[in-house]
Amino acid sequence: MKETIKVLVVDDEENFRDLLIQRLTRKGYGVKGAATGEEALQFLKEETFHLAIFDIKMPGMDGIELLQRARQLDENLQVIILTGHGTIESAIGAMKLGAYDYLTKPCNLAELEITLQKAYEKRQLLEENLGMKEVLRRDRSSKVIVGKSQAITRVLELAKKVAASDSPVLIEGESGTGKELIVNAIHQWSNRAQQPLVAINSGALPAQLLESELFGYEKGAFTGATTTKIGLIESAHRGTLFLDEIGEMELGLQVKLLRFLETGEFRRVGDIRLRKVDVRVIAATNRNLEEEVAKGNFREDLYYRLNVIKIRVPPLRERKEDIPLLVEYFLQKAGNGVKKELTPDALQALMSYDYPGNVRELFNILERGLLLSTGDKIQKEDLFGCLPREEAPKKIYTLEEMEKRYIKQVLEAVQWNKTKAAELLGISVRNLYRKIEEYQLKK
């Protein structure tokens, strides 16, 4: 989806202004004209323009004052000044105030188009640099998908197929299954791989804070907003936005997200100007969104907008043939040069367990084994010795009972520190409170 470059032409000479508008419109620009500086400022407050062309001599507010006030609204706006021979000195002064370049009237239209293109390239570079400051890049070297089972192979094949599309993707799976790895794979296989992959956990922040993180905010929008902040949506321009735990997002914010998904347009908090970006959205959840829609916790229209392509990441109990590979991968990565391996009994114990916490739990168990083992062999007791006897890996429980026991075990391990427990479980604190109430867990 190619972005339309929006240009504001400001000149009090109607014939010349119309000539520029017609010429640039034919070239594919989105153009709006204004006869005065006051009218231009109103347009700039209502929408975002990439480029502007200001005549330096106009009645009322001249081009110099308009330049100063326009760049207060948008410091990345690239302005080209049009000047007569008698005001070239003023045009040079305008460049010191931030104008991109100046051209003398009557200007060569081909030269103007070249200047506009270069100015737009500069704006893109500025926005990319600003966006990169806001983006916490994912460590791509650690994003390895381990497994050769049919279940995980099918997931990877589907991920490769959808990578070339710009359609939204919904990834469902239990906590700890590796949904984030699939997101990273889709981004790396897409034509957006060289652009940012920006992620946010939708359940980790209150609704108001989440809104300002996603959409950004203007200086003075609320108490504490001492500077303008670019949001994660803008940071992800031409890249991928990953909304983790989408099922935890509050209904009011879901409406704004839906509007953005449908139009690509949004407003920063405290701003009336519409901004447009090119972003591919991938959402993930460990909840059944169809059930959440039926309960009224998730908007049906947003669910169908996200559910263009759905990928279900299988739990570890459905791909146990991958456990030996996962063990080998973890021991090589976490061993710090010390070579250790599992005894046959230890491996059999791992193969017999059903992992309510999935791959994350497997890695936690292996980490415990590394710490507790002596010599170059990890025994079954090193892996499971610190679990209560009734948690022996061969005993079979319902999924609900396993989840209940696992949550209780983690809570007790961290002395009921709910923030830490939620982090270890891979769920939001709000979701953890819901589980504690549902299972009637007590300290």
Tab-separated table of C-alpha atoms in Angstrom:
chain	number	residue	atom	x	y	z
A	1	MET	CA	0.000	0.000	0.000
A	2	LYS	CA	1.768	3.090	-1.268
A	3	GLU	CA	1.412	6.153	0.915
A	4	THR	CA	-0.139	9.248	-0.692
A	5	ILE	CA	2.193	12.216	-0.185
A	6	LYS	CA	0.101	15.125	1.097
A	7	VAL	CA	1.116	18.666	0.075
A	8	LEU	CA	-0.265	22.022	1.256
A	9	VAL	CA	0.113	24.839	-1.297
A	10	VAL	CA	-0.213	28.373	0.146
A	11	ASP	CA	-0.208	31.301	-2.276
A	12	ASP	CA	-2.483	34.326	-2.573
A	13	GLU	CA	-2.197	34.269	-6.402
A	14	GLU	CA	-5.175	32.077	-7.339
A	15	ASN	CA	-4.099	31.231	-10.890
A	16	PHE	CA	-0.601	30.164	-9.849
A	17	ARG	CA	-1.969	28.221	-6.851
A	18	ASP	CA	-4.462	26.343	-9.050
A	19	LEU	CA	-1.705	25.572	-11.575
A	20	LEU	CA	0.426	23.949	-8.854
A	21	ILE	CA	-2.538	22.021	-7.440
A	22	GLN	CA	-3.507	20.612	-10.843
A	23	ARG	CA	0.075	19.698	-11.785
A	24	LEU	CA	0.845	17.956	-8.471
A	25	THR	CA	-2.521	16.171	-8.383
A	26	ARG	CA	-1.795	14.693	-11.828
A	27	LYS	CA	1.534	13.462	-10.439
A	28	GLY	CA	-0.251	11.529	-7.690
A	29	TYR	CA	0.133	13.905	-4.753
A	30	GLY	CA	-2.717	14.637	-2.362
A	31	VAL	CA	-2.926	18.435	-2.605
A	32	LYS	CA	-4.859	21.109	-0.751
A	33	GLY	CA	-4.635	24.845	-1.411
A	34	ALA	CA	-4.892	27.872	0.869
A	35	ALA	CA	-4.989	31.570	-0.047
A	36	THR	CA	-3.741	32.937	3.291
A	37	GLY	CA	-1.472	31.961	6.142
A	38	GLU	CA	-4.429	31.939	8.533
A	39	GLU	CA	-6.336	29.469	6.350
A	40	ALA	CA	-3.220	27.311	5.995
A	41	LEU	CA	-2.751	27.135	9.768
A	42	GLN	CA	-6.314	25.906	10.177
A	43	PHE	CA	-5.672	23.122	7.662
A	44	LEU	CA	-2.451	22.172	9.463
A	45	LYS	CA	-4.329	21.901	12.758
A	46	GLU	CA	-6.957	19.616	11.222
A	47	GLU	CA	-4.770	17.156	9.319
A	48	THR	CA	-1.189	16.107	8.744
A	49	PHE	CA	0.702	17.153	5.624
A	50	HIS	CA	4.067	15.727	4.615
A	51	LEU	CA	5.176	18.768	2.584
A	52	ALA	CA	4.200	22.404	2.126
A	53	ILE	CA	4.852	25.154	-0.424
A	54	PHE	CA	4.632	28.684	1.003
A	55	ASP	CA	4.779	31.925	-0.948
A	56	ILE	CA	6.969	34.297	1.032
A	57	LYS	CA	4.943	37.481	0.248
A	58	MET	CA	1.281	37.308	1.190
A	59	PRO	CA	-1.128	39.826	2.734
A	60	GLY	CA	-1.573	39.406	6.462
A	61	MET	CA	0.601	36.551	7.718
A	62	ASP	CA	3.641	36.203	5.438
A	63	GLY	CA	5.465	32.984	4.570
A	64	ILE	CA	8.133	33.433	7.261
A	65	GLU	CA	5.653	33.719	10.122
A	66	LEU	CA	3.598	30.846	8.674
A	67	LEU	CA	6.758	28.697	8.536
A	68	GLN	CA	7.516	29.321	12.202
A	69	ARG	CA	3.981	28.568	13.338
A	70	ALA	CA	3.599	25.543	11.046
A	71	ARG	CA	6.736	23.877	12.386
A	72	GLN	CA	5.481	24.368	15.933
A	73	LEU	CA	2.562	22.149	14.926
A	74	ASP	CA	4.708	19.603	13.081
A	75	GLU	CA	8.480	19.806	13.382
A	76	ASN	CA	8.908	17.260	10.582
A	77	LEU	CA	6.934	19.309	8.035
A	78	GLN	CA	9.200	20.024	5.063
A	79	VAL	CA	8.516	23.510	3.671
A	80	ILE	CA	9.607	24.882	0.308
A	81	ILE	CA	9.581	28.674	0.113
A	82	LEU	CA	8.620	30.482	-3.131
A	83	THR	CA	10.222	33.875	-3.499
A	84	GLY	CA	10.627	36.700	-5.968
A	85	HIS	CA	14.102	38.017	-6.861
A	86	GLY	CA	13.718	40.865	-4.392
A	87	THR	CA	13.177	38.570	-1.406
A	88	ILE	CA	15.881	35.936	-1.890
A	89	GLU	CA	17.647	37.174	1.250
A	90	SER	CA	14.443	36.551	3.230
A	91	ALA	CA	14.194	33.053	1.727
A	92	ILE	CA	17.720	32.239	2.909
A	93	GLY	CA	16.662	33.430	6.360
A	94	ALA	CA	13.673	31.076	6.133
A	95	MET	CA	16.029	28.144	5.591
A	96	LYS	CA	17.762	29.041	8.839
A	97	LEU	CA	14.331	28.774	10.479
A	98	GLY	CA	13.874	25.245	9.135
A	99	ALA	CA	12.640	25.555	5.547
A	100	TYR	CA	13.867	22.704	3.343
A	101	ASP	CA	14.689	24.858	0.285
A	102	TYR	CA	13.569	27.901	-1.695
A	103	LEU	CA	12.709	28.434	-5.370
A	104	THR	CA	12.294	31.700	-7.257
A	105	LYS	CA	9.019	32.553	-8.961
A	106	PRO	CA	7.981	31.766	-11.579
A	107	CYS	CA	9.430	28.377	-10.672
A	108	ASN	CA	10.322	25.519	-12.981
A	109	LEU	CA	7.673	22.868	-12.249
A	110	ALA	CA	10.011	19.955	-13.015
A	111	GLU	CA	12.546	21.409	-10.569
A	112	LEU	CA	9.775	21.827	-7.978
A	113	GLU	CA	8.803	18.149	-8.309
A	114	ILE	CA	12.398	17.032	-7.786
A	115	THR	CA	12.680	19.276	-4.727
A	116	LEU	CA	9.417	17.901	-3.328
A	117	GLN	CA	10.637	14.320	-3.729
A	118	LYS	CA	13.913	15.062	-1.948
A	119	ALA	CA	12.037	16.886	0.821
A	120	TYR	CA	9.754	13.877	1.286
A	121	GLU	CA	12.766	11.563	1.534
A	122	LYS	CA	14.172	13.782	4.281
A	123	ARG	CA	10.860	13.625	6.171
A	124	GLN	CA	10.832	9.828	5.918
A	125	LEU	CA	14.348	9.687	7.335
A	126	LEU	CA	13.416	11.971	10.231
A	127	GLU	CA	10.343	9.875	11.050
A	128	GLU	CA	12.330	6.646	10.900
A	129	ASN	CA	14.959	8.023	13.268
A	130	LEU	CA	12.283	9.250	15.665
A	131	GLY	CA	10.483	5.937	15.457
A	132	MET	CA	13.615	3.940	16.146
A	133	LYS	CA	14.146	5.817	19.390
A	134	GLU	CA	10.710	4.649	20.496
A	135	VAL	CA	11.050	1.034	19.378
A	136	LEU	CA	12.537	-1.640	21.580
A	137	ARG	CA	13.836	-3.969	18.910
A	138	ARG	CA	13.337	-7.678	19.502
A	139	ASP	CA	16.474	-9.787	19.898
A	140	ARG	CA	16.209	-11.683	16.637
A	141	SER	CA	19.106	-13.995	17.443
A	142	SER	CA	17.100	-15.595	20.256
A	143	LYS	CA	13.927	-16.137	18.212
A	144	VAL	CA	14.383	-19.756	17.220
A	145	ILE	CA	11.437	-22.081	16.574
A	146	VAL	CA	12.511	-25.572	17.598
A	147	GLY	CA	10.565	-28.598	16.445
A	148	LYS	CA	9.897	-31.013	13.578
A	149	SER	CA	6.535	-32.401	14.631
A	150	GLN	CA	3.618	-32.314	12.224
A	151	ALA	CA	1.768	-29.911	14.520
A	152	ILE	CA	4.475	-27.232	14.553
A	153	THR	CA	5.371	-27.830	10.872
A	154	ARG	CA	1.788	-27.035	9.851
A	155	VAL	CA	1.927	-23.807	11.863
A	156	LEU	CA	5.178	-22.736	10.188
A	157	GLU	CA	3.863	-23.545	6.715
A	158	LEU	CA	0.782	-21.405	7.340
A	159	ALA	CA	2.930	-18.601	8.776
A	160	LYS	CA	5.064	-18.590	5.604
A	161	LYS	CA	1.968	-18.418	3.413
A	162	VAL	CA	0.474	-15.427	5.231
A	163	ALA	CA	3.772	-13.527	5.634
A	164	ALA	CA	3.547	-11.907	2.195
A	165	SER	CA	0.080	-10.516	2.918
A	166	ASP	CA	-0.692	-7.266	4.734
A	167	SER	CA	-3.864	-8.709	6.274
A	168	PRO	CA	-4.232	-8.875	10.067
A	169	VAL	CA	-3.310	-12.182	11.719
A	170	LEU	CA	-4.772	-13.580	14.930
A	171	ILE	CA	-2.580	-16.061	16.797
A	172	GLU	CA	-4.246	-18.199	19.456
A	173	GLY	CA	-2.543	-20.503	21.914
A	174	GLU	CA	-2.063	-21.239	25.585
A	175	SER	CA	0.467	-19.325	27.654
A	176	GLY	CA	4.022	-20.471	27.058
A	177	THR	CA	3.449	-22.037	23.626
A	178	GLY	CA	5.676	-19.555	21.763
A	179	LYS	CA	3.143	-17.306	20.028
A	180	GLU	CA	5.714	-14.494	19.981
A	181	LEU	CA	8.102	-16.694	17.990
A	182	ILE	CA	5.467	-17.148	15.284
A	183	VAL	CA	4.927	-13.376	15.166
A	184	ASN	CA	8.648	-12.828	14.737
A	185	ALA	CA	8.793	-15.475	11.992
A	186	ILE	CA	5.921	-13.882	10.054
A	187	HIS	CA	7.624	-10.481	10.277
A	188	GLN	CA	10.995	-11.855	9.158
A	189	TRP	CA	9.456	-13.702	6.195
A	190	SER	CA	7.449	-10.645	5.110
A	191	ASN	CA	8.509	-7.764	2.863
A	192	ARG	CA	8.518	-5.626	6.030
A	193	ALA	CA	11.456	-7.491	7.581
A	194	GLN	CA	13.796	-4.496	7.375
A	195	GLN	CA	11.269	-2.264	9.145
A	196	PRO	CA	10.387	-2.238	12.867
A	197	LEU	CA	8.584	-5.038	14.694
A	198	VAL	CA	6.905	-3.194	17.563
A	199	ALA	CA	5.255	-5.141	20.375
A	200	ILE	CA	3.066	-4.228	23.327
A	201	ASN	CA	1.252	-6.336	25.906
A	202	SER	CA	-2.357	-5.147	25.851
A	203	GLY	CA	-3.047	-6.521	29.323
A	204	ALA	CA	-0.027	-5.039	31.068
A	205	LEU	CA	-1.189	-1.393	31.145
A	206	PRO	CA	-4.352	0.450	32.240
A	207	ALA	CA	-6.579	1.537	29.343
A	208	GLN	CA	-5.585	5.244	29.401
A	209	LEU	CA	-1.872	4.491	29.503
A	210	LEU	CA	-2.227	1.839	26.805
A	211	GLU	CA	-4.021	4.355	24.555
A	212	SER	CA	-1.243	6.940	24.875
A	213	GLU	CA	1.418	4.253	24.300
A	214	LEU	CA	-0.339	3.050	21.141
A	215	PHE	CA	-1.425	6.354	19.614
A	216	GLY	CA	1.053	8.786	21.210
A	217	TYR	CA	0.112	12.148	22.675
A	218	GLU	CA	0.591	15.863	22.201
A	219	LYS	CA	2.384	18.112	24.657
A	220	GLY	CA	-0.091	19.256	27.320
A	221	ALA	CA	-2.654	16.544	26.479
A	222	PHE	CA	-2.770	15.559	30.161
A	223	THR	CA	-0.916	16.203	33.410
A	224	GLY	CA	2.659	15.024	32.955
A	225	ALA	CA	2.643	15.287	29.143
A	226	THR	CA	5.529	17.751	29.039
A	227	THR	CA	6.619	16.761	25.532
A	228	THR	CA	5.019	15.329	22.415
A	229	LYS	CA	5.418	11.544	22.253
A	230	ILE	CA	5.176	9.424	19.131
A	231	GLY	CA	3.071	6.301	19.682
A	232	LEU	CA	3.935	2.699	18.893
A	233	ILE	CA	1.595	2.735	15.899
A	234	GLU	CA	3.633	5.531	14.306
A	235	SER	CA	6.862	3.793	15.331
A	236	ALA	CA	5.731	0.718	13.401
A	237	HIS	CA	5.156	2.667	10.142
A	238	ARG	CA	5.908	0.373	7.183
A	239	GLY	CA	6.558	-2.434	9.699
A	240	THR	CA	4.563	-4.742	11.975
A	241	LEU	CA	2.639	-3.982	15.168
A	242	PHE	CA	2.259	-6.948	17.559
A	243	LEU	CA	-0.602	-6.642	20.056
A	244	ASP	CA	-0.046	-9.363	22.631
A	245	GLU	CA	-2.825	-10.379	25.054
A	246	ILE	CA	-5.388	-8.635	22.806
A	247	GLY	CA	-8.183	-10.306	24.781
A	248	GLU	CA	-7.292	-8.144	27.793
A	249	MET	CA	-7.910	-4.841	25.970
A	250	GLU	CA	-10.817	-2.831	27.381
A	251	LEU	CA	-13.893	-2.274	25.207
A	252	GLY	CA	-13.484	1.510	24.865
A	253	LEU	CA	-10.006	1.154	23.407
A	254	GLN	CA	-11.165	-1.707	21.170
A	255	VAL	CA	-13.387	0.821	19.329
A	256	LYS	CA	-10.387	3.060	18.545
A	257	LEU	CA	-8.282	0.092	17.487
A	258	LEU	CA	-11.042	-1.078	15.121
A	259	ARG	CA	-11.244	2.371	13.529
A	260	PHE	CA	-7.481	2.340	12.971
A	261	LEU	CA	-7.562	-1.163	11.450
A	262	GLU	CA	-10.295	-0.138	9.017
A	263	THR	CA	-8.798	3.175	7.875
A	264	GLY	CA	-5.121	3.208	8.836
A	265	GLU	CA	-5.862	6.599	10.427
A	266	PHE	CA	-5.627	7.691	14.050
A	267	ARG	CA	-5.244	10.711	16.291
A	268	ARG	CA	-2.681	11.244	19.001
A	269	VAL	CA	-4.181	11.862	22.430
A	270	GLY	CA	-4.902	15.586	22.698
A	271	ASP	CA	-4.667	16.197	18.933
A	272	ILE	CA	-7.435	16.793	16.386
A	273	ARG	CA	-5.306	16.015	13.331
A	274	LEU	CA	-5.737	12.680	11.591
A	275	ARG	CA	-2.527	10.797	10.847
A	276	LYS	CA	-2.172	7.856	8.488
A	277	VAL	CA	0.389	5.056	8.627
A	278	ASP	CA	1.081	1.801	6.825
A	279	VAL	CA	1.189	-0.916	9.506
A	280	ARG	CA	0.565	-4.669	9.465
A	281	VAL	CA	-1.148	-5.780	12.682
A	282	ILE	CA	-0.676	-9.174	14.329
A	283	ALA	CA	-2.600	-9.947	17.519
A	284	ALA	CA	-2.170	-12.822	19.949
A	285	THR	CA	-4.268	-14.202	22.778
A	286	ASN	CA	-4.356	-17.136	25.171
A	287	ARG	CA	-8.118	-16.746	25.488
A	288	ASN	CA	-10.923	-18.056	23.285
A	289	LEU	CA	-12.079	-14.818	21.671
A	290	GLU	CA	-15.287	-16.360	20.332
A	291	GLU	CA	-16.276	-17.135	23.912
A	292	GLU	CA	-15.240	-13.639	25.003
A	293	VAL	CA	-17.436	-12.163	22.245
A	294	ALA	CA	-20.374	-14.258	23.470
A	295	LYS	CA	-19.782	-13.004	27.025
A	296	GLY	CA	-19.655	-9.380	25.856
A	297	ASN	CA	-15.998	-8.951	26.843
A	298	PHE	CA	-14.724	-8.499	23.273
A	299	ARG	CA	-16.244	-6.636	20.339
A	300	GLU	CA	-17.568	-8.920	17.610
A	301	ASP	CA	-16.648	-6.491	14.810
A	302	LEU	CA	-13.057	-6.225	16.067
A	303	TYR	CA	-12.825	-10.009	16.374
A	304	TYR	CA	-13.846	-10.494	12.727
A	305	ARG	CA	-11.479	-7.711	11.608
A	306	LEU	CA	-8.551	-9.388	13.367
A	307	ASN	CA	-9.602	-12.907	12.437
A	308	VAL	CA	-8.824	-12.594	8.727
A	309	ILE	CA	-6.147	-15.247	9.193
A	310	LYS	CA	-6.028	-17.368	12.350
A	311	ILE	CA	-3.069	-19.459	13.455
A	312	ARG	CA	-3.392	-21.796	16.420
A	313	VAL	CA	-0.099	-22.597	18.138
A	314	PRO	CA	-0.356	-26.124	19.584
A	315	PRO	CA	0.364	-26.798	23.272
A	316	LEU	CA	3.440	-28.872	24.065
A	317	ARG	CA	1.330	-31.925	25.023
A	318	GLU	CA	0.230	-32.097	21.342
A	319	ARG	CA	3.817	-32.120	20.035
A	320	LYS	CA	5.726	-34.203	22.562
A	321	GLU	CA	7.998	-35.577	19.839
A	322	ASP	CA	9.632	-32.123	19.872
A	323	ILE	CA	10.660	-32.393	23.537
A	324	PRO	CA	14.092	-34.026	22.866
A	325	LEU	CA	14.911	-31.258	20.363
A	326	LEU	CA	13.776	-28.566	22.803
A	327	VAL	CA	15.885	-30.161	25.555
A	328	GLU	CA	18.968	-30.249	23.337
A	329	TYR	CA	18.431	-26.637	22.256
A	330	PHE	CA	17.979	-25.385	25.823
A	331	LEU	CA	20.973	-27.259	27.274
A	332	GLN	CA	23.236	-25.939	24.519
A	333	LYS	CA	22.001	-22.380	24.971
A	334	ALA	CA	21.876	-22.271	28.785
A	335	GLY	CA	24.801	-24.514	29.615
A	336	ASN	CA	27.381	-21.691	29.387
A	337	GLY	CA	29.906	-24.026	27.819
A	338	VAL	CA	29.305	-26.809	30.399
A	339	LYS	CA	28.062	-29.898	28.582
A	340	LYS	CA	25.279	-31.734	30.427
A	341	GLU	CA	22.742	-34.268	29.292
A	342	LEU	CA	19.665	-35.989	30.675
A	343	THR	CA	19.640	-39.547	31.921
A	344	PRO	CA	17.150	-41.838	30.103
A	345	ASP	CA	14.883	-41.777	33.193
A	346	ALA	CA	14.936	-37.978	33.251
A	347	LEU	CA	14.042	-37.739	29.560
A	348	GLN	CA	11.257	-40.299	30.019
A	349	ALA	CA	9.887	-38.255	32.928
A	350	LEU	CA	9.824	-35.161	30.719
A	351	MET	CA	8.078	-37.096	27.937
A	352	SER	CA	5.413	-38.302	30.404
A	353	TYR	CA	4.508	-34.864	31.771
A	354	ASP	CA	1.705	-32.769	30.219
A	355	TYR	CA	3.094	-29.231	30.779
A	356	PRO	CA	0.207	-26.903	31.627
A	357	GLY	CA	2.805	-24.110	31.257
A	358	ASN	CA	3.961	-25.480	27.873
A	359	VAL	CA	7.453	-24.736	26.491
A	360	ARG	CA	8.016	-22.041	29.089
A	361	GLU	CA	7.438	-24.582	31.860
A	362	LEU	CA	9.701	-27.138	30.173
A	363	PHE	CA	12.523	-24.578	30.089
A	364	ASN	CA	11.903	-23.682	33.747
A	365	ILE	CA	12.159	-27.368	34.688
A	366	LEU	CA	15.367	-27.761	32.675
A	367	GLU	CA	16.852	-24.652	34.263
A	368	ARG	CA	16.111	-26.127	37.686
A	369	GLY	CA	17.777	-29.379	36.586
A	370	LEU	CA	20.905	-27.517	35.474
A	371	LEU	CA	21.159	-25.766	38.834
A	372	LEU	CA	20.527	-28.818	41.010
A	373	SER	CA	22.500	-31.435	39.077
A	374	THR	CA	26.073	-32.489	39.883
A	375	GLY	CA	28.433	-33.876	37.295
A	376	ASP	CA	27.522	-34.065	33.629
A	377	LYS	CA	24.208	-35.928	34.085
A	378	ILE	CA	20.835	-34.419	34.985
A	379	GLN	CA	18.749	-36.889	36.985
A	380	LYS	CA	14.981	-37.170	37.117
A	381	GLU	CA	15.130	-35.991	40.766
A	382	ASP	CA	16.986	-32.839	39.666
A	383	LEU	CA	14.074	-31.970	37.417
A	384	PHE	CA	11.086	-32.937	39.533
A	385	GLY	CA	12.488	-33.513	43.007
A	386	CYS	CA	11.250	-30.186	44.383
A	387	LEU	CA	7.649	-30.773	43.273
A	388	PRO	CA	5.139	-32.235	45.746
A	389	ARG	CA	4.704	-36.002	45.390
A	390	GLU	CA	1.181	-35.649	43.988
A	391	GLU	CA	2.669	-33.631	41.114
A	392	ALA	CA	4.558	-36.654	39.781
A	393	PRO	CA	4.688	-36.364	36.002
A	394	LYS	CA	2.823	-39.602	35.223
A	395	LYS	CA	-0.330	-38.720	37.142
A	396	ILE	CA	-3.066	-37.500	34.768
A	397	TYR	CA	-5.342	-34.550	35.556
A	398	THR	CA	-7.879	-32.552	33.606
A	399	LEU	CA	-6.503	-29.425	31.953
A	400	GLU	CA	-8.443	-27.287	34.414
A	401	GLU	CA	-6.988	-29.127	37.404
A	402	MET	CA	-3.464	-28.925	35.956
A	403	GLU	CA	-3.829	-25.186	35.425
A	404	LYS	CA	-5.150	-24.734	38.965
A	405	ARG	CA	-2.276	-26.727	40.481
A	406	TYR	CA	0.325	-25.010	38.354
A	407	ILE	CA	-0.904	-21.502	39.197
A	408	LYS	CA	-0.983	-22.397	42.900
A	409	GLN	CA	2.536	-23.840	42.686
A	410	VAL	CA	3.901	-20.675	41.040
A	411	LEU	CA	2.130	-18.400	43.543
A	412	GLU	CA	3.608	-20.305	46.466
A	413	ALA	CA	7.064	-20.316	44.870
A	414	VAL	CA	7.070	-16.507	44.753
A	415	GLN	CA	5.367	-16.063	48.159
A	416	TRP	CA	2.147	-14.894	46.458
A	417	ASN	CA	3.805	-11.961	44.729
A	418	LYS	CA	1.120	-11.649	42.065
A	419	THR	CA	3.130	-9.413	39.739
A	420	LYS	CA	6.022	-11.881	39.695
A	421	ALA	CA	3.667	-14.858	39.404
A	422	ALA	CA	1.875	-13.304	36.420
A	423	GLU	CA	5.238	-12.689	34.739
A	424	LEU	CA	6.294	-16.319	35.231
A	425	LEU	CA	2.921	-17.606	34.043
A	426	GLY	CA	2.980	-15.363	30.980
A	427	ILE	CA	-0.392	-13.763	31.722
A	428	SER	CA	-1.540	-10.319	32.850
A	429	VAL	CA	-1.975	-9.523	36.555
A	430	ARG	CA	-5.657	-8.904	35.876
A	431	ASN	CA	-5.988	-12.357	34.310
A	432	LEU	CA	-4.176	-13.896	37.283
A	433	TYR	CA	-6.626	-12.307	39.732
A	434	ARG	CA	-9.448	-13.746	37.627
A	435	LYS	CA	-7.905	-17.229	37.822
A	436	ILE	CA	-7.374	-16.956	41.602
A	437	GLU	CA	-11.041	-16.091	42.032
A	438	GLU	CA	-12.199	-18.771	39.560
A	439	TYR	CA	-10.198	-21.544	41.276
A	440	GLN	CA	-10.786	-20.105	44.784
A	441	LEU	CA	-7.065	-20.165	45.532
A	442	LYS	CA	-5.996	-18.951	48.942
A	443	LYS	CA	-2.629	-18.143	50.460
